[in-house]
PDB file of C-alpha atoms in Angstrom:
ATOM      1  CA  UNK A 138      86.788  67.867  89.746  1.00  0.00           C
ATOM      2  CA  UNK A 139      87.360  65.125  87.278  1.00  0.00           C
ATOM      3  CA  UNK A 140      85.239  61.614  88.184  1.00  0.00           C
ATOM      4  CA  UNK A 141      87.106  58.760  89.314  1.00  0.00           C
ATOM      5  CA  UNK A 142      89.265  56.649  86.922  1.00  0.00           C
ATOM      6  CA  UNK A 143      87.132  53.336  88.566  1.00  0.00           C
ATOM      7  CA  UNK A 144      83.732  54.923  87.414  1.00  0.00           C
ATOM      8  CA  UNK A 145      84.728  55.418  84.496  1.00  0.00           C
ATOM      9  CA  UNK A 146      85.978  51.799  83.712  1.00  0.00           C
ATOM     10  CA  UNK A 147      82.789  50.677  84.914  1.00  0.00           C
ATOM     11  CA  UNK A 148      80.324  53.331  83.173  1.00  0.00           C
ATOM     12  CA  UNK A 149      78.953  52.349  79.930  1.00  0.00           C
ATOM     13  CA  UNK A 150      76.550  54.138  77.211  1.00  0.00           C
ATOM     14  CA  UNK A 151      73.035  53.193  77.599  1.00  0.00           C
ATOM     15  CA  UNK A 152      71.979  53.238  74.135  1.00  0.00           C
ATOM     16  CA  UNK A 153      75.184  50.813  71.991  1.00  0.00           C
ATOM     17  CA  UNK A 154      77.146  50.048  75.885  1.00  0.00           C
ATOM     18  CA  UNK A 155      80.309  51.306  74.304  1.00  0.00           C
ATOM     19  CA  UNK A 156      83.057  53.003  76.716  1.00  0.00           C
ATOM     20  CA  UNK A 157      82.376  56.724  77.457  1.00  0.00           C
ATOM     21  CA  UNK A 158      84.919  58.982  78.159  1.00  0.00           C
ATOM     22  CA  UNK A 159      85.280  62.148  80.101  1.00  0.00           C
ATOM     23  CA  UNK A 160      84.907  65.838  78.452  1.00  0.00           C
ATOM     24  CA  UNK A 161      85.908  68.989  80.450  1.00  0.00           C
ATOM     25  CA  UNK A 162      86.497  72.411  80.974  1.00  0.00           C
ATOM     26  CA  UNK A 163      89.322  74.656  81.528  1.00  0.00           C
ATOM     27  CA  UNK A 164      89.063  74.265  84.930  1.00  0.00           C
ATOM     28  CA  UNK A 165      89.382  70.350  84.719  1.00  0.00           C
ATOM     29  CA  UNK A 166      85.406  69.964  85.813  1.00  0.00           C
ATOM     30  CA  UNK A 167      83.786  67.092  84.164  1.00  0.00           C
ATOM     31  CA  UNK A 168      81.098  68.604  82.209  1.00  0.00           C
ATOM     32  CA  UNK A 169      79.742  65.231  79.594  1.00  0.00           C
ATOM     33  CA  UNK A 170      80.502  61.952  78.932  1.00  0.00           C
ATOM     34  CA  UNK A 171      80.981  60.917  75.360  1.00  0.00           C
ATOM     35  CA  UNK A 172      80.113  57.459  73.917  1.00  0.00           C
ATOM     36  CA  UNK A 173      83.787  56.440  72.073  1.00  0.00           C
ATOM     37  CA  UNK A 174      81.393  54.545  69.126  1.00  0.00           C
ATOM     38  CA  UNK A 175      81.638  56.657  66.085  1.00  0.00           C
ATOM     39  CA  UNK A 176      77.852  55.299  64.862  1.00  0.00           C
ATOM     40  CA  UNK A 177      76.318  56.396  68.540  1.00  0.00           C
ATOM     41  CA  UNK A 178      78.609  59.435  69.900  1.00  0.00           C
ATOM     42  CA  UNK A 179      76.205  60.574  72.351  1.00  0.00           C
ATOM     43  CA  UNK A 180      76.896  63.239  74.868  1.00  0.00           C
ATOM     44  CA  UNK A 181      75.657  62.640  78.785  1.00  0.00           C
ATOM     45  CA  UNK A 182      75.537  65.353  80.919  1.00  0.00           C
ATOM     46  CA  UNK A 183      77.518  65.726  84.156  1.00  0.00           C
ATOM     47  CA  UNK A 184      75.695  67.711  86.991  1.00  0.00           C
ATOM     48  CA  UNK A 185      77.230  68.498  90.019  1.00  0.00           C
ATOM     49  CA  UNK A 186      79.693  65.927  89.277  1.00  0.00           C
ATOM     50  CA  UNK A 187      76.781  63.278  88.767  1.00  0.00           C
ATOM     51  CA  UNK A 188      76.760  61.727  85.270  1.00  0.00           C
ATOM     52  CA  UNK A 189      72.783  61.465  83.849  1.00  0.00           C
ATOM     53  CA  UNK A 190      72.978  58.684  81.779  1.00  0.00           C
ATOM     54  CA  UNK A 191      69.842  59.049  80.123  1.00  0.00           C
ATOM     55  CA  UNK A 192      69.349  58.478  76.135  1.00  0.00           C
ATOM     56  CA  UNK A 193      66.269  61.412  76.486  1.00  0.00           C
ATOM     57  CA  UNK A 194      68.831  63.651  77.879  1.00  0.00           C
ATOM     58  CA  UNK A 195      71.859  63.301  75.910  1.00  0.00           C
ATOM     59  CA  UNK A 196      73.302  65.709  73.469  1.00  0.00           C
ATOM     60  CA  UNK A 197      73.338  64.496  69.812  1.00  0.00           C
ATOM     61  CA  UNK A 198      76.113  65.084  67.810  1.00  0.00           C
ATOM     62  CA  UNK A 199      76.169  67.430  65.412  1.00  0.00           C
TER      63      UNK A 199
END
């Protein structure tokens, strides 16, 4: 299930605050959030459809 268009306005990256947007799966379930800045690109986690927006547990890019 994707997350809600609203939360998504509202979310921000904790590390720059740039917009994040939504990565999924085939199936449509949100599975990350991405930073949009091309200097932080950090990856979030989304676990059972809860975003952890924590720097420590964010996926680098690679």
């Amino acid at each position: 299930m994707p997350l809600e268009a609203g939360l998504l306005e509202i979310l921000a990256c904790p590390a720059c605050h740039a917009p994040l947007r939504q990565e999924a799966d085939a199936s449509g379930e949100a599975t990350e959030l991405v930073c949009e800045s091309e200097s932080c690109a950090l990856a979030y986690p989304v676990r059972d459809g809860i975003p952890v927006l924590l720097v420590d547990e964010a996926r680098r890019p690679h």
